[in-house]
Short mmCIF file of C-alpha atoms in Angstrom, two decimals:
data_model
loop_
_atom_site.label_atom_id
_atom_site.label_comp_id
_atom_site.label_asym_id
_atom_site.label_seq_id
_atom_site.Cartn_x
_atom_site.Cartn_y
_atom_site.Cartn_z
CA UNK A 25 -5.58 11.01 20.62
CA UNK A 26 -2.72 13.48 21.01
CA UNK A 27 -0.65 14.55 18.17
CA UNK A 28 2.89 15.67 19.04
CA UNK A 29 4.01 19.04 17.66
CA UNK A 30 7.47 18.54 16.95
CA UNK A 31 9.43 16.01 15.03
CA UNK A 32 10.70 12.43 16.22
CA UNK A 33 14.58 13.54 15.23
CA UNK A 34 17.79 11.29 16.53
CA UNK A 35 15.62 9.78 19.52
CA UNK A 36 13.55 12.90 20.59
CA UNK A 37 11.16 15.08 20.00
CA UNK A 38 12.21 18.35 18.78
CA UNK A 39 10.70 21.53 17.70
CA UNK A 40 10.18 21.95 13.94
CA UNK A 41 12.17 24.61 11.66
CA UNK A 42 8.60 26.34 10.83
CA UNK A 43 5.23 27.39 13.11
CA UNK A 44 3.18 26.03 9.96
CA UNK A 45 0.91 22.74 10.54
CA UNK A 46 -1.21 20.48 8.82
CA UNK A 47 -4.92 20.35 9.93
CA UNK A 48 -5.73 16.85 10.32
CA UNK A 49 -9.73 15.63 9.47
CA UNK A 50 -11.78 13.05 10.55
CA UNK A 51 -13.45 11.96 6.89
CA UNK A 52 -16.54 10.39 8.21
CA UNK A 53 -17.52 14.07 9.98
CA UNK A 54 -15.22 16.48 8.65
CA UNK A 55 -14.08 17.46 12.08
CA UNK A 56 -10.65 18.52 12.85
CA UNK A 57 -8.97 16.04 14.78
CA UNK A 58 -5.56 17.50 15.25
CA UNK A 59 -2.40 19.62 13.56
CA UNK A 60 0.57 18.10 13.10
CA UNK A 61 4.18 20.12 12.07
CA UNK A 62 4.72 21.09 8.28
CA UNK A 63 8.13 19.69 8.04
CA UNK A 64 10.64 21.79 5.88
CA UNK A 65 13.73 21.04 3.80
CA UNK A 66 15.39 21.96 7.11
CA UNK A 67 13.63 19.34 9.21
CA UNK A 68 14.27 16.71 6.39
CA UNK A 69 17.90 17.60 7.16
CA UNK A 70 18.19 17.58 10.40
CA UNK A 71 16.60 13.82 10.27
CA UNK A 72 18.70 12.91 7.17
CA UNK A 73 22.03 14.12 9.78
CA UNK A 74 20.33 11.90 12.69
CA UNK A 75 20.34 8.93 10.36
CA UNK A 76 23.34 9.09 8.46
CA UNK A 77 25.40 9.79 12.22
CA UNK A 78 23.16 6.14 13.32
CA UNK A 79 24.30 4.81 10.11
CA UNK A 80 27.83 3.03 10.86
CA UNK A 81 27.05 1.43 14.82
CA UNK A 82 23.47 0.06 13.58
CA UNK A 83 25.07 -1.53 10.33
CA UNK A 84 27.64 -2.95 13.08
CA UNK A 85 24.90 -4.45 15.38
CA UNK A 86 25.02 -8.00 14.91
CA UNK A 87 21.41 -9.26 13.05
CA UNK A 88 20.84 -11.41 16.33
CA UNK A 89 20.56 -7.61 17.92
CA UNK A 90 18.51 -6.05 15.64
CA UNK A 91 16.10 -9.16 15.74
CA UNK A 92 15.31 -8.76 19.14
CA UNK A 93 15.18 -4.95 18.89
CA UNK A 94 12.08 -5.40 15.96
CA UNK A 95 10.50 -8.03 18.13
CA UNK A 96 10.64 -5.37 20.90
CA UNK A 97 8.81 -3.12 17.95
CA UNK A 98 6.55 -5.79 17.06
CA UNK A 99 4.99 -6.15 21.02
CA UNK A 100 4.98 -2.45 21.59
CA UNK A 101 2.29 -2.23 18.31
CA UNK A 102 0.48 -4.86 19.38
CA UNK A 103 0.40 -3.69 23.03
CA UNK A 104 -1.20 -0.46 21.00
CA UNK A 105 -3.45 -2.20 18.17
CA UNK A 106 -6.30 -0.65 19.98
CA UNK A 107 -5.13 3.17 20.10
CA UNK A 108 -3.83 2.71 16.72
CA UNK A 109 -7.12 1.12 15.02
CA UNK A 110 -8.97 4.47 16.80
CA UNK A 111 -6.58 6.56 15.25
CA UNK A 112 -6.72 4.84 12.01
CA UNK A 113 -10.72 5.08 12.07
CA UNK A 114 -10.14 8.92 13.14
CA UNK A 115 -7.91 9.83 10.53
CA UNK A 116 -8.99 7.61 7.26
CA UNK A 117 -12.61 6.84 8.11
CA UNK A 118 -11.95 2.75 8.23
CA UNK A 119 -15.00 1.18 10.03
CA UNK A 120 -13.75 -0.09 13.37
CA UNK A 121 -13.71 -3.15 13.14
CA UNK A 122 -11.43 -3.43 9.86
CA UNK A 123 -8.62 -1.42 11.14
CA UNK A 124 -8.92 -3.56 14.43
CA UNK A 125 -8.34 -6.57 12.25
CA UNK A 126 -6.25 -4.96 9.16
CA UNK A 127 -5.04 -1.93 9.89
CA UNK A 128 -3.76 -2.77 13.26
CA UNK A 129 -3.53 -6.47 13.31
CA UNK A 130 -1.65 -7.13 9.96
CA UNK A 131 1.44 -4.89 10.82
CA UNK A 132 2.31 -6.90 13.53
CA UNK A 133 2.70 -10.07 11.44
CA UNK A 134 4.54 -8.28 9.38
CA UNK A 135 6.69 -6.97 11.87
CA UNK A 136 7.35 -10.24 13.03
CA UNK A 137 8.20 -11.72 9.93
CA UNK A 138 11.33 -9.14 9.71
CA UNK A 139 12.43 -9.87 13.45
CA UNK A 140 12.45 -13.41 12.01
CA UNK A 141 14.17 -13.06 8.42
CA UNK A 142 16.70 -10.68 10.58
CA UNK A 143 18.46 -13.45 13.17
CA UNK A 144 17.81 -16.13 9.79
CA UNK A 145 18.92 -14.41 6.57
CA UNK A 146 22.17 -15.04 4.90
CA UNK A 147 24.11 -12.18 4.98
CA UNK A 148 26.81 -14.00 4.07
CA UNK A 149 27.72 -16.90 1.27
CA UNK A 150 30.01 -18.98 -0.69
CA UNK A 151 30.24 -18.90 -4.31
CA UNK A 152 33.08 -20.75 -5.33
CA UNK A 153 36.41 -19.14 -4.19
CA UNK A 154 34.30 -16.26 -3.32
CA UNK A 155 32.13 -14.72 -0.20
CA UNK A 156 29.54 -12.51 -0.92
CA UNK A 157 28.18 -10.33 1.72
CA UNK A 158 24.93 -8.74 1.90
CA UNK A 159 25.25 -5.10 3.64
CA UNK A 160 23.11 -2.49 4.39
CA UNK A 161 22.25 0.21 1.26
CA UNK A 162 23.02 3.30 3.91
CA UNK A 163 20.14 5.49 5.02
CA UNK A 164 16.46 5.41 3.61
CA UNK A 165 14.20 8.10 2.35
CA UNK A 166 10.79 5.92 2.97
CA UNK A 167 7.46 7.90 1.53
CA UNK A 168 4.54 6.45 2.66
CA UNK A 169 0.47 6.75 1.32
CA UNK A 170 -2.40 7.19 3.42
CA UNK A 171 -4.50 4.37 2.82
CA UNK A 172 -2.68 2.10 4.37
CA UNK A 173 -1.06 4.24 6.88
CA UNK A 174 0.74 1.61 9.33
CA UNK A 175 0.93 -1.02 7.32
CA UNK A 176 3.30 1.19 4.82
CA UNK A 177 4.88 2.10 6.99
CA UNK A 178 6.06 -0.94 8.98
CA UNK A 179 6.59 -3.12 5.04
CA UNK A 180 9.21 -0.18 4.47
CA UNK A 181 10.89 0.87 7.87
CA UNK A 182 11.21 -3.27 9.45
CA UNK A 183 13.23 -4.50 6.52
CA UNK A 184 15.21 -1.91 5.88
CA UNK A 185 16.00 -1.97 10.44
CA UNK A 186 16.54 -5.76 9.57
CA UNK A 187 19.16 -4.74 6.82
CA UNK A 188 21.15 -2.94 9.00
CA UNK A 189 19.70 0.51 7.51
CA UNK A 190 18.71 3.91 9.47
CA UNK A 191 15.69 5.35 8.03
CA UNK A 192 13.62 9.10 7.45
CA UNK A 193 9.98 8.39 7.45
CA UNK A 194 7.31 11.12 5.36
CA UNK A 195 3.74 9.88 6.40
CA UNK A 196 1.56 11.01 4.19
CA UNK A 197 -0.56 14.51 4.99
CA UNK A 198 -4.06 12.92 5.68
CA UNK A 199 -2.64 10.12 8.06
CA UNK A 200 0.20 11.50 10.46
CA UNK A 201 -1.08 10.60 13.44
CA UNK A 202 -0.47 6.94 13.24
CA UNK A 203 2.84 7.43 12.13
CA UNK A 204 3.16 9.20 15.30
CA UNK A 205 2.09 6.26 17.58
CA UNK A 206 4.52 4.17 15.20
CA UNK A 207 7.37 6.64 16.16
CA UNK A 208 6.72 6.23 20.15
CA UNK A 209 6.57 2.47 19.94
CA UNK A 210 9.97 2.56 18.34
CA UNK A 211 11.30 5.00 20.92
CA UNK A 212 9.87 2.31 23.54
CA UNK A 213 11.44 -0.16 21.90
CA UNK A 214 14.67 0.92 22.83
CA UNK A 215 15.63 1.15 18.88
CA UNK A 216 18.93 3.52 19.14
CA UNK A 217 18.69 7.11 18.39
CA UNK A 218 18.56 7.93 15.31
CA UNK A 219 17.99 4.63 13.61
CA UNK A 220 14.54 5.63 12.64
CA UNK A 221 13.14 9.27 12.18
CA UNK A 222 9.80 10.98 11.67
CA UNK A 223 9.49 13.84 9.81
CA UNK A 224 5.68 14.64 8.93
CA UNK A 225 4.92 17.53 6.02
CA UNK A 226 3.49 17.52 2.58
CA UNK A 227 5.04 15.82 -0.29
CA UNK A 228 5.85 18.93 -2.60
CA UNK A 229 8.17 20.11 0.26
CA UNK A 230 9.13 17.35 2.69
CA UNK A 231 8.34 14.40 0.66
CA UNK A 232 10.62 16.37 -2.25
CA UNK A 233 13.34 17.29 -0.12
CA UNK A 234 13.87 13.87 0.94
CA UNK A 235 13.98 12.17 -2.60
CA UNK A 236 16.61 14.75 -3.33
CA UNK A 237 18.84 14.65 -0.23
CA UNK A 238 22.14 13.40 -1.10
CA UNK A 239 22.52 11.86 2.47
CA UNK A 240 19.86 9.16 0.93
CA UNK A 241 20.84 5.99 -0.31
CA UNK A 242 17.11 4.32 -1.12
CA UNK A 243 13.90 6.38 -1.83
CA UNK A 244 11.21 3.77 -1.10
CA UNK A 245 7.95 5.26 -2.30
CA UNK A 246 4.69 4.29 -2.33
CA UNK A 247 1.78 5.92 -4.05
CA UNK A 248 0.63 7.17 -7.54
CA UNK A 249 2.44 6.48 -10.57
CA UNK A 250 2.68 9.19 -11.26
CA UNK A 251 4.56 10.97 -8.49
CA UNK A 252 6.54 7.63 -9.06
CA UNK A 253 7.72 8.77 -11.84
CA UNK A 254 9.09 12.10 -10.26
CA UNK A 255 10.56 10.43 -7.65
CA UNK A 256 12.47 8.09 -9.92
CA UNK A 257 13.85 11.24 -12.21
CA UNK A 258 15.13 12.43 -9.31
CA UNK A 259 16.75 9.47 -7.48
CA UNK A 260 17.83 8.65 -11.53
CA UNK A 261 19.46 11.48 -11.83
CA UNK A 262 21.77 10.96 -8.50
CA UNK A 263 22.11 7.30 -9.44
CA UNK A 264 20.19 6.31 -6.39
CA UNK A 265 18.39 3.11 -5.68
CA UNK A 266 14.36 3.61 -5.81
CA UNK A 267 11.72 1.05 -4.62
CA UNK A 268 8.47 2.40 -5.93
CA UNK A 269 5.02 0.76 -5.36
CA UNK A 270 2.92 2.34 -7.39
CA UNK A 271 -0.77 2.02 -9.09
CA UNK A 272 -3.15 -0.96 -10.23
CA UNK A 273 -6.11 -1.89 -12.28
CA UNK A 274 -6.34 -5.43 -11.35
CA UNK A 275 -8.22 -8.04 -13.07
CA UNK A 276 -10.61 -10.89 -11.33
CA UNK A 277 -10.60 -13.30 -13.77
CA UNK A 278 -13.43 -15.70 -13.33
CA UNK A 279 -13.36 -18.85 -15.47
CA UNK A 280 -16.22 -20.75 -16.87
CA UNK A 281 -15.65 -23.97 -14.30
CA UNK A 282 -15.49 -21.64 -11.63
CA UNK A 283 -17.93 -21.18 -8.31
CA UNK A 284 -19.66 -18.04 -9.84
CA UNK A 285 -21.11 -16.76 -6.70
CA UNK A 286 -18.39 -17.35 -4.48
CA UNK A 287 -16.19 -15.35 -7.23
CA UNK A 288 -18.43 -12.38 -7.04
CA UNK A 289 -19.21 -12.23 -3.65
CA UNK A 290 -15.36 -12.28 -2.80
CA UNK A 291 -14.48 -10.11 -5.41
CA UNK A 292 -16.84 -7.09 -4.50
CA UNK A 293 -16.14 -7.80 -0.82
CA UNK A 294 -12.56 -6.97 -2.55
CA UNK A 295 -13.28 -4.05 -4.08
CA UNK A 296 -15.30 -2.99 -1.15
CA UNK A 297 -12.68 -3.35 1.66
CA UNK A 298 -10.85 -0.10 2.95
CA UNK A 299 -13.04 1.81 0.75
CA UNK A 300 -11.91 0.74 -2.61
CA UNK A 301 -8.64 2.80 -1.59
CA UNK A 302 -6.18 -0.33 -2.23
CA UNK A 303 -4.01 -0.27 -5.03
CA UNK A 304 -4.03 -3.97 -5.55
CA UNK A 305 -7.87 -3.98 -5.45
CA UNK A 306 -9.38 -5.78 -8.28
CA UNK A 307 -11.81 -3.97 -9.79
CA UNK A 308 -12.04 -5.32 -12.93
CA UNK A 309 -14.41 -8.72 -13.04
CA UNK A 310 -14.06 -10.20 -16.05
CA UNK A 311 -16.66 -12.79 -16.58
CA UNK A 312 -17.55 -15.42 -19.57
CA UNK A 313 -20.50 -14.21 -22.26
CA UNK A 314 -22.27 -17.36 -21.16
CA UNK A 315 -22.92 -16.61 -17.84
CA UNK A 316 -21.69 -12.66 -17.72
CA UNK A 317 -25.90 -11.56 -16.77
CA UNK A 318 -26.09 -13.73 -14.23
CA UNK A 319 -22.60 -12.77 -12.44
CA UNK A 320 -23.85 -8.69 -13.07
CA UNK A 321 -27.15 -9.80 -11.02
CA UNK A 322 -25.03 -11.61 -7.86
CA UNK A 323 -22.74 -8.29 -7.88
CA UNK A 324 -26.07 -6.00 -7.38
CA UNK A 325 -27.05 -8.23 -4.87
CA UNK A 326 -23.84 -8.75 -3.34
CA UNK A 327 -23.16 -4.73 -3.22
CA UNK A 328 -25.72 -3.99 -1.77
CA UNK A 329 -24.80 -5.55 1.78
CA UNK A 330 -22.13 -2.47 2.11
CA UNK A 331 -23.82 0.52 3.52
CA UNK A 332 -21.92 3.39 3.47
CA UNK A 333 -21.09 4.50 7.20
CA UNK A 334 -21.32 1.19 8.81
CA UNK A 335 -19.87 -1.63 6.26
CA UNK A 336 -17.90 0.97 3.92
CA UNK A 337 -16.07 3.92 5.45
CA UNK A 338 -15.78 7.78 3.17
CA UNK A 339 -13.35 8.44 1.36
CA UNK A 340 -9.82 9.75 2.75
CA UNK A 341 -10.75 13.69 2.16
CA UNK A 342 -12.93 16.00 0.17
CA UNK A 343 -10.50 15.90 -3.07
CA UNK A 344 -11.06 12.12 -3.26
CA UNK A 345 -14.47 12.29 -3.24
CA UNK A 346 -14.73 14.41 -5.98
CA UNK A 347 -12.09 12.74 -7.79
CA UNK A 348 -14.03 9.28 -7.71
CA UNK A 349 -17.32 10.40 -8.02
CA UNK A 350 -16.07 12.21 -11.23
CA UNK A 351 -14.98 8.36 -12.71
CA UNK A 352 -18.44 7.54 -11.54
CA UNK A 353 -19.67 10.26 -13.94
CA UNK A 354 -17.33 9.53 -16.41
CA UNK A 355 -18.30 5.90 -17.09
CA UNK A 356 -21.93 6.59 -17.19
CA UNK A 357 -20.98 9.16 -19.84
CA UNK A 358 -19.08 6.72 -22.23
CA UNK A 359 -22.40 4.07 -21.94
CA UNK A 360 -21.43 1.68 -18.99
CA UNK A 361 -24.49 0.56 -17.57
CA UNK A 362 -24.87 1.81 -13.98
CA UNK A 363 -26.20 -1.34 -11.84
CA UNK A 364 -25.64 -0.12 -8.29
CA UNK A 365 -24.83 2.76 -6.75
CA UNK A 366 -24.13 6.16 -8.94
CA UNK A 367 -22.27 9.73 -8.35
CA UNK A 368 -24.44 10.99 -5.93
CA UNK A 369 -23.08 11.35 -2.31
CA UNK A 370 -25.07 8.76 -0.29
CA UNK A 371 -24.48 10.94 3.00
CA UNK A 372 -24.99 14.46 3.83
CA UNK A 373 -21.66 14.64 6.31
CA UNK A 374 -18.36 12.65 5.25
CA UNK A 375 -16.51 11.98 2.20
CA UNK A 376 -18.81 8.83 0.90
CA UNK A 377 -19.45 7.80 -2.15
CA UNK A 378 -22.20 5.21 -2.98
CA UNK A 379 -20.56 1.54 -3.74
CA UNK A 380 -21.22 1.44 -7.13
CA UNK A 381 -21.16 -1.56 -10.01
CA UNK A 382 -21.02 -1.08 -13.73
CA UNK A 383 -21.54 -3.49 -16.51
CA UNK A 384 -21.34 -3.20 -20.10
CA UNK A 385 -17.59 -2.31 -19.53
CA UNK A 386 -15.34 -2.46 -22.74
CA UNK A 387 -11.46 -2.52 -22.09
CA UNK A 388 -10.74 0.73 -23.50
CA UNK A 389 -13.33 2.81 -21.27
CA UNK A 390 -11.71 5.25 -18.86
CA UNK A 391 -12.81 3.33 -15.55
CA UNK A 392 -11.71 0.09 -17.25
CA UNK A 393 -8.09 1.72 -17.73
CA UNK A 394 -7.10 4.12 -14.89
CA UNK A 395 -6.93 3.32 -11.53
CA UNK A 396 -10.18 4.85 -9.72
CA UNK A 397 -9.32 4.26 -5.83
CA UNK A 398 -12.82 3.99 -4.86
CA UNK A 399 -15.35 1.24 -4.25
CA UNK A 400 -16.15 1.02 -7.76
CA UNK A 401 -16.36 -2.55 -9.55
CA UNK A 402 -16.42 -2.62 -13.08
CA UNK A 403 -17.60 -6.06 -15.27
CA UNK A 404 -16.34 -6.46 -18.42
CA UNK A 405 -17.34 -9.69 -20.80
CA UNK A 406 -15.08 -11.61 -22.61
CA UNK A 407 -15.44 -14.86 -25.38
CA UNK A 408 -12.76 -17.62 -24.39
CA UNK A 409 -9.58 -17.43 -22.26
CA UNK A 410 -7.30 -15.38 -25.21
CA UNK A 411 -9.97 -12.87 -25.26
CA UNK A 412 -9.81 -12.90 -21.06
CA UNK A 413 -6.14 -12.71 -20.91
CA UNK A 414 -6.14 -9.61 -23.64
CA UNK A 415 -8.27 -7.92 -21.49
CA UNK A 416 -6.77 -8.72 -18.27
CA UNK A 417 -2.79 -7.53 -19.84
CA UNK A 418 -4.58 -4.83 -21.53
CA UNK A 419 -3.63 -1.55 -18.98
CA UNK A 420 -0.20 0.06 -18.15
CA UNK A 421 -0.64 -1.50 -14.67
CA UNK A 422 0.33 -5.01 -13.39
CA UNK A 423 0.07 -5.04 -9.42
CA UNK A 424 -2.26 -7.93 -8.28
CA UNK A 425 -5.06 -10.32 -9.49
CA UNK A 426 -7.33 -13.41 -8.94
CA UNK A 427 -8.12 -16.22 -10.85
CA UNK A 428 -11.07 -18.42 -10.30
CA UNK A 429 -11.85 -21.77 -11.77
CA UNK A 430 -12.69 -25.45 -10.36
CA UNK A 431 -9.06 -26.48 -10.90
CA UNK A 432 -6.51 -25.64 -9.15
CA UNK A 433 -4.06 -25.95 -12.11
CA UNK A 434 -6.85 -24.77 -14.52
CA UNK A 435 -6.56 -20.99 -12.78
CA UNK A 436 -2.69 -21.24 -12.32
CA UNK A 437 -2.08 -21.67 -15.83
CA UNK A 438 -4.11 -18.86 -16.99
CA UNK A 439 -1.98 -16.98 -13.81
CA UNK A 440 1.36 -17.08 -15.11
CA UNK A 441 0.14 -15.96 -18.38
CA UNK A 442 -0.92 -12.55 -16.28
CA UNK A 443 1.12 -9.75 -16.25
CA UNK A 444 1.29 -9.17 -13.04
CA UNK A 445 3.09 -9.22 -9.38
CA UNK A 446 1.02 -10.94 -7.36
CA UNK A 447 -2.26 -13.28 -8.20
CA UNK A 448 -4.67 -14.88 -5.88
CA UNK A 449 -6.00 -18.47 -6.99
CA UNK A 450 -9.49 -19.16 -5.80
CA UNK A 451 -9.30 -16.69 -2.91
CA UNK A 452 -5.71 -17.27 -1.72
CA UNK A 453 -5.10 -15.65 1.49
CA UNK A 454 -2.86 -12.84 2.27
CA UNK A 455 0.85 -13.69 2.56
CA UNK A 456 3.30 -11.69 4.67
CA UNK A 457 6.23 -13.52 3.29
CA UNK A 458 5.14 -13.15 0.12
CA UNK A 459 6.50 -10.36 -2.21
CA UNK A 460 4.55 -8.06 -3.52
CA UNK A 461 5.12 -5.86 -6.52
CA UNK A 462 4.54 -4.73 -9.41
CA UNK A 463 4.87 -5.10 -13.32
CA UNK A 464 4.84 -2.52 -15.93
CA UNK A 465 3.75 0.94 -14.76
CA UNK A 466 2.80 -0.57 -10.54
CA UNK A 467 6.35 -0.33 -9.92
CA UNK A 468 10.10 -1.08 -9.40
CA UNK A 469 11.24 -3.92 -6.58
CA UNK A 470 8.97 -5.47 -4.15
CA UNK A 471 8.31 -5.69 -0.36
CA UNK A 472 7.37 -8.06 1.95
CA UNK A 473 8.96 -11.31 3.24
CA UNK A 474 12.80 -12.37 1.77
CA UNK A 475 12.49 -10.00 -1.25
CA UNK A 476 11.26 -7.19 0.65
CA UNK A 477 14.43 -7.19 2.50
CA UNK A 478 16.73 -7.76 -0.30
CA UNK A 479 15.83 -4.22 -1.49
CA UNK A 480 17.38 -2.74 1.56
CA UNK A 481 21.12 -4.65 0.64
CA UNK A 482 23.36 -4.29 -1.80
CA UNK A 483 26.23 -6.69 -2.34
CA UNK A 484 30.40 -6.88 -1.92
CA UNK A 485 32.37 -10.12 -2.85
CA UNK A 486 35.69 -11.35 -2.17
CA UNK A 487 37.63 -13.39 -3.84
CA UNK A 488 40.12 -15.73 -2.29
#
């Protein structure tokens, strides 16, 4: 893989303002893999220019245009899925095979979806003796994480191209490279110049400079809540719009008529997948009294299929590690009981951490509150569905879920009583049409499908 050393700026690539990089690491060996450019407040601004001068003639392009232009996106990805799964592997540590099937694969359905909500939304209605027109917000700030690192990047920058926005893209640090390979499919697209920019760079600098940029119309951001929480000050305090995906601590809730295996097995797989290093992960199992030691003895079991370098990838660097291993630590200090796995590092090379299960989890222990972003599964017991629910409400978060029980009805009236975006029922398979979002401290807005689009407009009526 090749890593440019300039920014993708109005339809080229051009030097940056500063000789500073960013060493980029392979977590699995901790080799250096490339350097990328450490984008200034003067690169930000030179992007910020490129988009605002795209701004009025890709607002203009008819949506039957722009449709065609993200299908042309849509088949240049998938005509890469298998450089950008390497580079995914290279730069996160993903086993092969799931960023073959994930981290390449689901971008281009998602892609899709947004070349088809383009040529089919209404952008224009009648209410009454009024029309009301949905337009483009203006130019995007989008911030993306590294744990997903394409598909972030394509649930931000498709709808807001579909919207009739131009859009600034700041990959995060540990993952530039495929936001790289994301800006040379657009440019063989044929998207225009300056409809979509890369500018790569660290958040305290880049990422901050483009929050505050008063060329900006929408800061989407996705990543901790707490830089959330910066980034909304700051876009609060210009009275700009913010979309802000944010953390989780999502609860598996698996009810007494449930398939008790089944609800273990795919919620560690859950956990387990990417690492642990998914927001909406849900890595809280909540489990009846009645049969909570038998569901802690199908998790050991069911752990213990994910070797570390060959089912479960490290961790994305060195800081991560630490940082998970120390929750690891920390829940064997307040009395969990450690079933599987543990703090030490199960590999002498690479950021791993053992997949690890706890039970004896109470709700108000530290790895049953804050988000750990590791593959760490936590059980917790509870005495009849109130007691479940209490638990499962119980944390600032609200991003995602699952519900289990032999009823379909049975598990979706216990889900709307969640406080949460987004719940799976028995399993429910991924959605690219479906929004996803969160409550409470996981966020403001949503992406994906319809709603992830409607983020990207703002509305004008007129009356006749």
């Amino acid at each position: 893989m090749k890593a440019h050393d300039g920014m993708y700026i109005g339809g080229a690539w051009r030097p940056a303002a500063t000789a500073d990089t960013i060493v980029v690491v392979n977590p699995a060996d901790e080799q250096v893999i490339g350097h990328v450019p450490a984008g200034t407040a003067q690169d930000v601004d030179a992007a910020v220019r490129a988009a605002r001068e795209a701004f009025p003639a890709w607002a203009a392009t008819a949506p039957a245009e722009r449709a065609a232009l993200i299908t042309a996106l849509r088949d240049q990805l998938a005509a890469r899925k298998d450089e950008i799964a390497e580079t995914v592997t290279a730069e996160l540590g993903a086993p092969l095979q799931f960023s073959q099937m994930v981290h390449a694969g689901v971008p281009v359905l998602v892609a899709g979806s947004y070349a088809e909500l383009a040529a089919t939304y209404a952008f224009e209605e009648k209410v009454g003796n009024s029309t009301v027109y949905a337009e483009p917000l203006g130019v995007v700030g989008a911030i993306t994480p590294w744990n997903y690192p394409l598909h972030q990047v394509v649930a931000k920058v498709a709808p807001a191209l579909a919207a009739g926005c131009t859009v600034v893209l700041k990959p995060a640090e540990d993952t530039p490279l495929t936001a790289q390979l994301f800006a040379e499919a657009v440019d063989a697209a044929g998207i225009p110049a300056g409809v979509f920019n890369l500018v790569t760079g660290i958040g305290a600098v880049a990422g901050q400079a483009l929050a505050e940029h008063e060329g900006v119309d929408l800061v989407s951001f996705t990543g901790s809540t707490a830089v959330g929480r910066q980034i909304g000050a700051t876009a609060g305090a210009a009275v700009k719009k913010v979309a802000l995906e944010l953390g989780g601590k999502s609860a598996n809730v698996i009810l007494p008529s449930a398939d008790l295996a089944k609800a273990v097995n795919v919620g560690v797989a859950n956990v387990m997948g990417n690492s642990g290093q998914t927001c909406s992960a849900w890595t809280r199992m909540l489990v009846h009294a009645d049969q909570y030691e038998e569901a802690v003895e199908l998790a050991k079991t069911a752990v213990a299929k994910y070797t570390p370098g060959e089912r479960v990838g490290p961790l994305v660097n060195a800081k991560q590690q630490a940082r998970v291993r120390g929750y690891i630590e920390k829940g064997i200090e307040e009395g969990a009981r450690l079933v599987a796995g543990g703090p030490e590092a199960p590999l002498a090379i690479g950021y791993y951490v053992s997949p690890t299960v706890f039970a004896d989890v109470t709700p108000e222990m530290t790895i049953a509150q804050e988000e750990i972003f590791g593959p760490v599964v936590s059980i917790l017991k509870y005495e009849d569905e109130d007691d479940a629910l209490r638990i499962a409400n119980g944390t600032v978060y609200g991003l995602a879920g699952a519900v289990w029980a032999a009823e379909p009805a049975e598990a979706v009236a216990f889900a709307r009583r969640m406080d949460t975006g987004q719940v799976d029922i028995n399993g429910g398979r991924f959605n690219p049409l479906a929004p996803f979002g969160g409550y409470k401290q996981s966020g403001v807005g949503r992406e994906l499908g319809s709603h992830g689009l409607a983020e990207y407009l703002q509305t004008k009526s007129l009356q006749f």
